[in-house]
XYZ file of C-alpha atoms in Angstrom:
475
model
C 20.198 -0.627 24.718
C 16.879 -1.015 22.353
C 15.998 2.729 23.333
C 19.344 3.467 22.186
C 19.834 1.770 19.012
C 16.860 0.257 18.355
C 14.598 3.611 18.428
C 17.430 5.107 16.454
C 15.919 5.041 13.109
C 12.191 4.044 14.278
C 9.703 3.583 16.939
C 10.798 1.742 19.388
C 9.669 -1.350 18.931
C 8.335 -3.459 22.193
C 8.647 -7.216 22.583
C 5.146 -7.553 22.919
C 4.619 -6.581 19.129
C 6.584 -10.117 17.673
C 6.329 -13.399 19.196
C 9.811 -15.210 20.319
C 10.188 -16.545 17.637
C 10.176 -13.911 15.081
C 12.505 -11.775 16.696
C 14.759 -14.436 17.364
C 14.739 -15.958 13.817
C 13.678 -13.359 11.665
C 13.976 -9.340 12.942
C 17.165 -9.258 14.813
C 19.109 -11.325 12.476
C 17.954 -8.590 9.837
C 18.527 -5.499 11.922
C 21.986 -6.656 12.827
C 23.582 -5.529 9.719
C 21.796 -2.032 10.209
C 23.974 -1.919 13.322
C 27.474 -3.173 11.740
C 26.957 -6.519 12.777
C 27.242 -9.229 9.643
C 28.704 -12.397 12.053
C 27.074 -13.608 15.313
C 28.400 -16.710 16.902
C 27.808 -19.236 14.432
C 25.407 -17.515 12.310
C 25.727 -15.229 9.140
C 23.297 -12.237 8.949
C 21.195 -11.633 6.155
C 22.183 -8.316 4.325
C 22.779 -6.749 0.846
C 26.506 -6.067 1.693
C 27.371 -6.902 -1.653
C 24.584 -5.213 -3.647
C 26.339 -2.554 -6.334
C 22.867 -0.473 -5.718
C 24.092 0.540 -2.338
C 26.413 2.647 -1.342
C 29.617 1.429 -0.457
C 28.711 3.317 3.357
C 25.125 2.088 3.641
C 26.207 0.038 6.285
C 28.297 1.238 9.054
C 32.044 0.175 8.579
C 32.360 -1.137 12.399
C 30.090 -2.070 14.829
C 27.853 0.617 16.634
C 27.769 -1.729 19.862
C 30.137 -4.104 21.353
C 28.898 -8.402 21.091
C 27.884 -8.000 24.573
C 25.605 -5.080 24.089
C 24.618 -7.006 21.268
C 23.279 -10.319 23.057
C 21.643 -7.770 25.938
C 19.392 -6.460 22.941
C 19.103 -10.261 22.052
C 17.893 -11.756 25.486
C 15.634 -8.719 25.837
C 13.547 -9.499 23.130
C 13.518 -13.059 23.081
C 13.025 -13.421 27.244
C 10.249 -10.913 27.196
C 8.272 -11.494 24.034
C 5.169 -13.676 24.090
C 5.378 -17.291 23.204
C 2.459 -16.699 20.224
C 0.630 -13.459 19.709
C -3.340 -13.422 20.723
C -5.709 -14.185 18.398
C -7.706 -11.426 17.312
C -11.201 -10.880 18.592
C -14.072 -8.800 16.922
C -16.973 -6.960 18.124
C -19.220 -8.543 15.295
C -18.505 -11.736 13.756
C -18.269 -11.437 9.931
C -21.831 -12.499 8.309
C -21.916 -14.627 5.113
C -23.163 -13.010 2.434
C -23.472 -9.516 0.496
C -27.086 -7.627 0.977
C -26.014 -5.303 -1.385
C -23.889 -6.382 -4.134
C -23.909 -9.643 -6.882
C -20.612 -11.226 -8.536
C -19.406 -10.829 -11.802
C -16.477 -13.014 -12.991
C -15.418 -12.614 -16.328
C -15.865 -15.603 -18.886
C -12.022 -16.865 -18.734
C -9.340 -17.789 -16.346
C -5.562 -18.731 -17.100
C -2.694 -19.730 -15.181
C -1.298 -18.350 -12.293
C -3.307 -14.713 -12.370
C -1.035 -12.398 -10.927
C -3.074 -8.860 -11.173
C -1.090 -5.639 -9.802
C -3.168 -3.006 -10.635
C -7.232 -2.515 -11.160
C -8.678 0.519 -12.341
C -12.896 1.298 -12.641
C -12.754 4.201 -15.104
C -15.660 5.776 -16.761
C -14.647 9.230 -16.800
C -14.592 9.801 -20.735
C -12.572 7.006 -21.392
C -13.119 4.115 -24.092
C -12.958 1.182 -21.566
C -14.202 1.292 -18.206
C -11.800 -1.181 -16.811
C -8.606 -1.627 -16.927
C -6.184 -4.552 -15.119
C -2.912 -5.611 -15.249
C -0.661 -8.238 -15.197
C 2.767 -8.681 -13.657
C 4.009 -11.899 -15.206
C 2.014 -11.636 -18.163
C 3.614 -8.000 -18.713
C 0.646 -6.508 -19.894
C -1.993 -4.357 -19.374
C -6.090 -5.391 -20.450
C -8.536 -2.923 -21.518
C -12.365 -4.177 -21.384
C -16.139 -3.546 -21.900
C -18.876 -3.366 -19.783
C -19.520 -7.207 -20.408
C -15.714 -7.986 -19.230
C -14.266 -8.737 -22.994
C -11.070 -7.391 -23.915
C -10.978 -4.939 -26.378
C -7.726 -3.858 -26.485
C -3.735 -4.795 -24.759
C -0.681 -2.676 -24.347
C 2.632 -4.488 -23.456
C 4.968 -3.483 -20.914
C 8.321 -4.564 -19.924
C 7.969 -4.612 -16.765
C 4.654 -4.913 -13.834
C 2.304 -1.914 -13.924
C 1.327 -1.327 -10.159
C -0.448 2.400 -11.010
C -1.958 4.293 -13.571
C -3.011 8.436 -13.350
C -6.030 9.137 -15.441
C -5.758 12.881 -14.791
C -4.512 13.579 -17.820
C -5.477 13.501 -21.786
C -3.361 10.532 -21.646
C -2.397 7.542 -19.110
C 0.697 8.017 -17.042
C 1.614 4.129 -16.468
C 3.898 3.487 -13.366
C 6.093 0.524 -13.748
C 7.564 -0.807 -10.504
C 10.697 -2.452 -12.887
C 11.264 -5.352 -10.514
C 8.286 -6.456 -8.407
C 10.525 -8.350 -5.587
C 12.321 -6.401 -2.828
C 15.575 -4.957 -4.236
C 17.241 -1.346 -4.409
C 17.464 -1.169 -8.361
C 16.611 1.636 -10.391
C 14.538 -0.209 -12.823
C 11.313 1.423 -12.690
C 9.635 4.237 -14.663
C 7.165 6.294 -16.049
C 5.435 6.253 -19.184
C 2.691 7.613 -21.363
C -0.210 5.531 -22.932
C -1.983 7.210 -25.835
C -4.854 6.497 -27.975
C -3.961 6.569 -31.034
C -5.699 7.817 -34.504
C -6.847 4.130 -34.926
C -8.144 3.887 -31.851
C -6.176 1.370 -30.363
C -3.830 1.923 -27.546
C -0.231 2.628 -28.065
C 2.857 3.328 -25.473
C 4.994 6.266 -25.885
C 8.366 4.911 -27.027
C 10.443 7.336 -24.375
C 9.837 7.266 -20.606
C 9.068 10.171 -18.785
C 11.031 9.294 -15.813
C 13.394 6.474 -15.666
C 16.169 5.056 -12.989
C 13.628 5.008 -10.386
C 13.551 2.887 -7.082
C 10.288 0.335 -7.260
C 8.187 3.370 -7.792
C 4.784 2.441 -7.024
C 3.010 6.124 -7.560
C 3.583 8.589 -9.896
C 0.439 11.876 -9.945
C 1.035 15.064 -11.710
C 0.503 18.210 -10.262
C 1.387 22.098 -10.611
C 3.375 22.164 -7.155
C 5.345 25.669 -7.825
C 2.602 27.371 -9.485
C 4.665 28.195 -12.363
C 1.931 27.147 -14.972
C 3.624 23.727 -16.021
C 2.795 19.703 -14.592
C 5.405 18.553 -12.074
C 5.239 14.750 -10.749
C 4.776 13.499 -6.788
C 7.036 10.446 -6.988
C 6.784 7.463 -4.393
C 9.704 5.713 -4.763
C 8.852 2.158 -2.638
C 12.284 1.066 -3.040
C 13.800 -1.630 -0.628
C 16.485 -0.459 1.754
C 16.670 2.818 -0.061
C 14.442 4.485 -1.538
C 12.595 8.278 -1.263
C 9.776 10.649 -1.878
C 10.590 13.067 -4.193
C 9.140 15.727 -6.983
C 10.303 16.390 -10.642
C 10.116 19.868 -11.292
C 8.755 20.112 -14.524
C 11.900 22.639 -16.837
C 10.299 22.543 -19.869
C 11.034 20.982 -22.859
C 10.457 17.570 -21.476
C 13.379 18.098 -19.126
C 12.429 17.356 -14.851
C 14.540 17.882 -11.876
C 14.366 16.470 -8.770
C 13.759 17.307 -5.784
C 13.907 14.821 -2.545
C 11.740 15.629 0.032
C 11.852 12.854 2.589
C 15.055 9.929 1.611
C 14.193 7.355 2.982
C 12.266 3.715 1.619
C 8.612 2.922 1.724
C 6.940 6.080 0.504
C 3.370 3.980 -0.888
C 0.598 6.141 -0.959
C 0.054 9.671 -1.919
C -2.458 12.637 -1.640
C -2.506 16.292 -3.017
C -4.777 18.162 -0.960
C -4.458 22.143 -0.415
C -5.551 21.221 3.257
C -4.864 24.836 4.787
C -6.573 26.952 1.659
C -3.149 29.024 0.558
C -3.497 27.912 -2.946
C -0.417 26.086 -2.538
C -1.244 21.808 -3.021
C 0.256 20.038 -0.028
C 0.874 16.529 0.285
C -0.348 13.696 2.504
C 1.858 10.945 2.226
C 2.038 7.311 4.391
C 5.796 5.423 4.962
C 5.102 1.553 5.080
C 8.865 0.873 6.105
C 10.906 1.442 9.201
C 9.590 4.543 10.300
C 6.268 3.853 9.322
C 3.970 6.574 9.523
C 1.863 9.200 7.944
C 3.085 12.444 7.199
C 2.196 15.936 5.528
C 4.240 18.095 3.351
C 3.270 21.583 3.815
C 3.760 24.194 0.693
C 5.345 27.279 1.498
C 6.242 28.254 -1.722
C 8.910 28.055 -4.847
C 9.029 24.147 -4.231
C 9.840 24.223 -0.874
C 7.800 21.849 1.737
C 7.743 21.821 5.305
C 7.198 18.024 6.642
C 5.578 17.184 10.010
C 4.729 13.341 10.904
C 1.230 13.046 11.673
C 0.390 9.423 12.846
C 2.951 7.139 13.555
C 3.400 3.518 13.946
C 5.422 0.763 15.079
C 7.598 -0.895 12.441
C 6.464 -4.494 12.968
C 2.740 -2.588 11.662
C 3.138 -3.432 7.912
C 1.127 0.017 6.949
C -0.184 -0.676 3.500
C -2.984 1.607 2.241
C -4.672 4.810 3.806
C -7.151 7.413 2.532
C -8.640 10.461 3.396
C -12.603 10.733 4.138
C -14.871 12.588 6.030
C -15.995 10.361 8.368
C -17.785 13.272 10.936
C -18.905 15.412 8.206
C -17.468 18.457 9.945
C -15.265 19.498 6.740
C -11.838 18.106 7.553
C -10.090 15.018 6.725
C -10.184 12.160 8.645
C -7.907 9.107 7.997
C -8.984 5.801 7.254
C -5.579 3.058 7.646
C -4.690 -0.198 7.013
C -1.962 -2.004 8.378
C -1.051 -5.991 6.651
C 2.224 -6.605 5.195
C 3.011 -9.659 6.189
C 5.390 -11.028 3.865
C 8.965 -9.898 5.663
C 10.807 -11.004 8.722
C 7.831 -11.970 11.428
C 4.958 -14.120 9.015
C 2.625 -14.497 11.899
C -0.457 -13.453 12.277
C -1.165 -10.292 13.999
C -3.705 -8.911 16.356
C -2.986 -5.240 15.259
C -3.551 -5.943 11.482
C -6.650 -4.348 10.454
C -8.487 -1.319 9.289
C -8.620 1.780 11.219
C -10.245 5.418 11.661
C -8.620 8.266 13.109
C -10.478 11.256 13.190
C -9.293 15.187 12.678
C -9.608 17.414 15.714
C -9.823 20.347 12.748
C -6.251 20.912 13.366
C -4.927 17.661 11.930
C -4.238 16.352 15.330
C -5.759 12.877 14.744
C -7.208 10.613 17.564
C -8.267 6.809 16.925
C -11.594 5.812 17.419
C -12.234 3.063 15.168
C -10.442 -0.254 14.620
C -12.090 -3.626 13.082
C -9.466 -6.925 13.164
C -8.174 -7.969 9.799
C -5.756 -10.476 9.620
C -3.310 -9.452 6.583
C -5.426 -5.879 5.802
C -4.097 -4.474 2.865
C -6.094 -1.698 1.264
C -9.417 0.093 2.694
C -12.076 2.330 0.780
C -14.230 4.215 2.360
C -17.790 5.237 0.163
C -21.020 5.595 0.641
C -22.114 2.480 -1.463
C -25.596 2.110 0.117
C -26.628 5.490 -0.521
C -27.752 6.354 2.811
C -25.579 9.161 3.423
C -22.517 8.026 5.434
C -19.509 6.268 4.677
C -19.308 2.651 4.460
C -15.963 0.810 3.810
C -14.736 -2.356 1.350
C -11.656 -4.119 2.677
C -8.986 -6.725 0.999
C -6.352 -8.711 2.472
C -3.816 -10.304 0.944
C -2.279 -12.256 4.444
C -5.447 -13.328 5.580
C -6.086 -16.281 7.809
C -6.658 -18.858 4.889
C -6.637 -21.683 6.823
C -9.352 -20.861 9.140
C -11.181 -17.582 8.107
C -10.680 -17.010 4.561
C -13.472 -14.414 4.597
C -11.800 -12.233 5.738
C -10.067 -11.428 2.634
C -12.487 -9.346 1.596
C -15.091 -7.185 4.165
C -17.321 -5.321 3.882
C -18.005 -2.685 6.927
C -21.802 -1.198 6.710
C -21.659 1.946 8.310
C -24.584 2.105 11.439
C -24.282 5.160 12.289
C -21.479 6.463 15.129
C -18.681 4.915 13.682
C -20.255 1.408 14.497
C -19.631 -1.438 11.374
C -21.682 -4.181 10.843
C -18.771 -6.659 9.111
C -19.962 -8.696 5.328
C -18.166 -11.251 3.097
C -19.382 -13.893 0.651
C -18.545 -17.626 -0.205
C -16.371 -16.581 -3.664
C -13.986 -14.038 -1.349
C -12.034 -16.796 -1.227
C -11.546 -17.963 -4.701
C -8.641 -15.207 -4.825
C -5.938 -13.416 -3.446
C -6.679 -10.124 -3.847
C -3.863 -7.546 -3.780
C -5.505 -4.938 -5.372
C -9.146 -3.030 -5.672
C -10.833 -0.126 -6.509
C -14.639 1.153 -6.564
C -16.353 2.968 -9.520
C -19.518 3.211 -11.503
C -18.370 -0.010 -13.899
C -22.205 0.423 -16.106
C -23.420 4.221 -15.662
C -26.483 3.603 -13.036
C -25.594 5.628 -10.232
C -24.229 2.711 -7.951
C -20.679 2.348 -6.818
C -19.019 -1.022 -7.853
C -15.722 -2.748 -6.658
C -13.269 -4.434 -8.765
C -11.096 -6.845 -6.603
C -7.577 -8.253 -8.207
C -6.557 -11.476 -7.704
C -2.519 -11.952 -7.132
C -2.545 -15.539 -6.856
C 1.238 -16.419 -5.886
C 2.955 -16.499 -2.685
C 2.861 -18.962 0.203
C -0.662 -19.373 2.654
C -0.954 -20.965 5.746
C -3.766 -23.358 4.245
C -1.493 -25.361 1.560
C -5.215 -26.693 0.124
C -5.820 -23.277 -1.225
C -4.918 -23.542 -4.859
C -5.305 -20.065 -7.363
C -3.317 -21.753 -10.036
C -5.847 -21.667 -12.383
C -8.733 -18.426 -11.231
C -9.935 -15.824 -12.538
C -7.455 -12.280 -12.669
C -10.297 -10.122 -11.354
C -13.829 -10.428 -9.768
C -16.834 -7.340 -10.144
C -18.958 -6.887 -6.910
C -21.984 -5.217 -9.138
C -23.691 -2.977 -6.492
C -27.266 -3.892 -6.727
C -28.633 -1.361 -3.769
C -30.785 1.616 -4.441
C-alpha cells in the first residue's frame, strides 16, 4: 500500500526516517488529504480544501483507497517506526573557537531581528553590504564600518537580490509563511542621480508563488535577458522562465510544476553554448535536477540526486571539490519546521562528487542538526576548499554550536569541525562570504532570523543584533 500510494508522488518514504510519533501525529494526518481523505475516525485532517488559490481539483474528489487500506498504511508506519530517532554521532567533535576569523557586530541591535537576506558585495557597488528585513520591510545598505548609509522600503520580505546587472533585481517572497498566493514579485533597485537608492515604481514580474530566486540570463540566445524563476510556493508552486518579448513584455514558460524549486544555477555544463540549469526541489520530491538546453527554449530535465521527503533539502552548490574540472555538489539538508520537528540524524552537510559524467556518488557527510545553507571556499588560502555552515534547527538546548561550523578542509575530503562562543547569540537563516574590506581574505556575513520556536525556551533573540561579520584574519 505505501509503495503504491505513498511512492506515488515521491520517494518512498521508510518508517525508519520519522519516529512514531511524527508519522502518527504529524505526516499522515497531512498526506491524507493528498489521497482524498479529509475525515478519519474522530479526527479532521489538516488541508487547504478551502483555499481560493487552489484549484477546485487539487485534491482528488473521492478517495484513492478504501478506510481499510487506509489504516494498513497507518499501522505500517506507526508499528514499524522507531520510538525516537538516534542521536547523531560525529567523527570529530566540534572545537571551540575560530583560528582563522574575529567577530564583528555592528554598533546597534533592535527588537526581534528578523534578517532574510545578506549580501557581501564589493563588485563596483557603493555599499559592500547589504541585509534585509522581513518585518521591518526594508532593505539596509552599509559601510565598511557597519553604518547605514542608505534604506529602500519594500512591501513585502526581500529573500534575494541579483547583482548581475547595472541595477538590483530584488525578489520579494510576498508572504513569508507557507501559503499558495501569488503575492510575490520582482523588482528593480536603481541608484539614482542623487545617489541614493530608489525602487522602480512597476514590477518586473508580479503574481508569483513565494518566489525565492529570480537570475537573468540569455536562455534562447536571441540577444535579449530572460529570467530563471524559482517559484517556492506551498502546495503549488513551479520552476519556470520568462522569455524576455521585448518591450518589457515576458512569457512564461514552466519547466518543472511542481512546489519547492529553492536554489538555482546557470552553468553551460556540456560546452554547446547553450546555459543549462542546475536546480534543487526542497518539497515532496526532493531532489536535484538539471535542465539541459537543446535549443529555442526548450530543456530536457533529468533528476540527478534524489532524496527522501522527510530530508528537508535546503541549500546546495556547485564546487570542485577533486579539482578534476567538473562539478561536484556540496548539500544541505535542515528544514525542520513542518510535520515531524524532531531532530534528525540525516540533517547535515554533504559532498557528492562527479564521476565526469554527472553521475554523482557520496563521499562526504558531517552531522548537523537543522543544516540549512553550506559554502564551500577556500578561506585559508591553502588551495582546497573549506566549507562555512548555518543552521537554523539546531540543537539549542544542548549543542548550540552547531549553528554555525566551520569545516577546515585536511586534505582527502577529511574536515576538521570549528564554532565560537557568539554562534549562539543568533539564529541564523541566512549567510554569504565575500571580501567585506578589499584585503584579499574571504569574509562571512551570518543573518540572524530570530523568531520561531527552539527546543531550549532560555534562548532569548528578542533583542540581538540583525547580522554578525566573521572578519577573516588568515593569510
Amino acid at each position: 500500500m505505501a509503495i503504491k500510494y505513498c511512492q506515488s508522488c515521491h520517494m518512498l518514504p521508510y518508517p525508519s526516517l520519522l519516529d512514531t510519533k511524527s508519522w502518527e501525529k504529524g505526516v499522515l494526518p497531512n498526506m491524507g488529504p493528498r489521497l482524498g481523505i479529509f475525515q478519519y475516525g474522530f479526527q479532521t485532517y489538516p488541508s487547504f480544501k478551502n483555499d481560493r488559490n487552489l484549484d477546485s481539483n487539487f485534491y482528488p474528489s473521492k478517495p484513492l483507497l478504501n478506510l481499510n487500506e487506509w489504516q494498513n498504511i497507518i499501522d505500517y508506519y506507526v508499528a514499524t517506526s522507531p520510538d525516537s530517532l538516534q542521536k547523531q554521532e560525529r567523527k570529530y567533535a566540534i572545537q571551540s573557537g575560530l583560528p582563522l576569523f574575529t567577530v564583528q557586530l555592528p554598533g546597534f541591535t533592535y527588537e526581534n531581528p528578523a534578517t532574510t537576506f545578506v549580501k557581501i558585495n564589493t563588485d563596483g557597488f557603493p555599499y559592500p553590504l547589504i541585509i534585509s528585513d522581513a518585518f521591518k520591510r526594508n532593505i539596509y545598505f552599509f559601510n565598511r564600518q557597519l553604518e547605514i548609509k542608505d534604506s529602500v522600503s519594500s512591501n513585502g520580505p526581500i529573500v534575494g537580490i541579483d547583482f548581475s546587472q547595472k541595477k538590483m533585481l530584488v525578489c520579494n517572497i510576498g508572504i513569508l509563511n507557507p501559503n499558495n498566493g501569488k503575492s510575490g514579485k520582482g523588482q528593480f533597485i536603481n541608484i539614482a542621480s542623487d545617489g541614493k537608492m530608489r525602487a522602480d515604481t512597476n514590477a518586473l514580474f508580479d503574481n508569483l508563488r513565494r518566489p525565492v530566486q529570480l537570475t537573468p540570463a540569455d536562455l534562447n540566445n536571441d540577444g535579449k535577458t530572460d529570467y530563471v524563476v524559482c517559484e517556492f510556493g506551498n502546495l503549488i508552486g513551479a520552476l519556470s522562465w520568462m522569455e524576455n518579448l521585448g518591450n518589457n513584455k515576458f512569457e512564461r514558460h514552466v519547466l518543472r510544476a511542481v512546489p519547492g524549486a529553492i536554489k538555482a544555477y546557470i552553468n553551460d555544463y556540456n560546452h554547446d553554448g547553450r546555459p543549462d540549469l542546475w536546480v534543487l526541489f526542497a518539497q515532496g520530491e526532493e531532489g536535484i535536477f538539471l535542465f539541459t538546453n537543446k535549443g529555442h527554449g526548450n530543456f530536457e530535465s533529468k533528476e540527478i540526486l534524489r532524496f527522501p521527503p522527510a530530508y528537508g533539502s535546503s541549500y546546495f552548490e556547485l564546487a570542485d571539490f577533486n579539482k578534476d574540472g567538473y562539478p561536484d555538489i556540496v548539500y544541505t539538508c535542515g528544514d525542520n519546521a513542518d510535520y515531524s520537528p524532531v531532530l534528525k540524524p540525516y540533517h547535515g552537510v554533504y559532498i557528492f562528487l562527479n564521476d565526469k559524467s554527472n553521475h554523482f556518488e557520496q563521499r562526504y557527510f558531517f552531522p548537523i542538526n537543522g543544516c540549512y545553507k553550506a559554502i564551500a571556499k577556500d578561506f585559508d588560502g591553502d588551495g582546497d576548499l573549506d566549507i562555512a555552515t548555518i543552521s537554523f534547527f539546531a540543537d539549542y538546548a544542548h549543542q548550540p554550536e552547531e549553528s554555525f561550523i566551520y569545516l577546515k578542509n585536511k586534505g582527502n575530503l577529511d574536515f576538521q569541525p570549528y564554532s565560537f562562543s557568539e554562534a549562539k547569540s543568533g539564529r541564523w537563516l541566512t549567510m554569504d562570504a565575500g571580501d567585506i574590506d578589499g584585503d584579499g581574505r574571504m569574509d562571512l556575513i551570518l543573518g540572524n532570523f530570530s523568531l520561531g520556536a527552539t527546543p531550549d525556551s532560555t534562548i532569548n533573540w528578542k533583542h540581538a543584533s540583525p547580522f554578525l561579520i566573521l572578519k577573516n584574519t588568515g593569510k
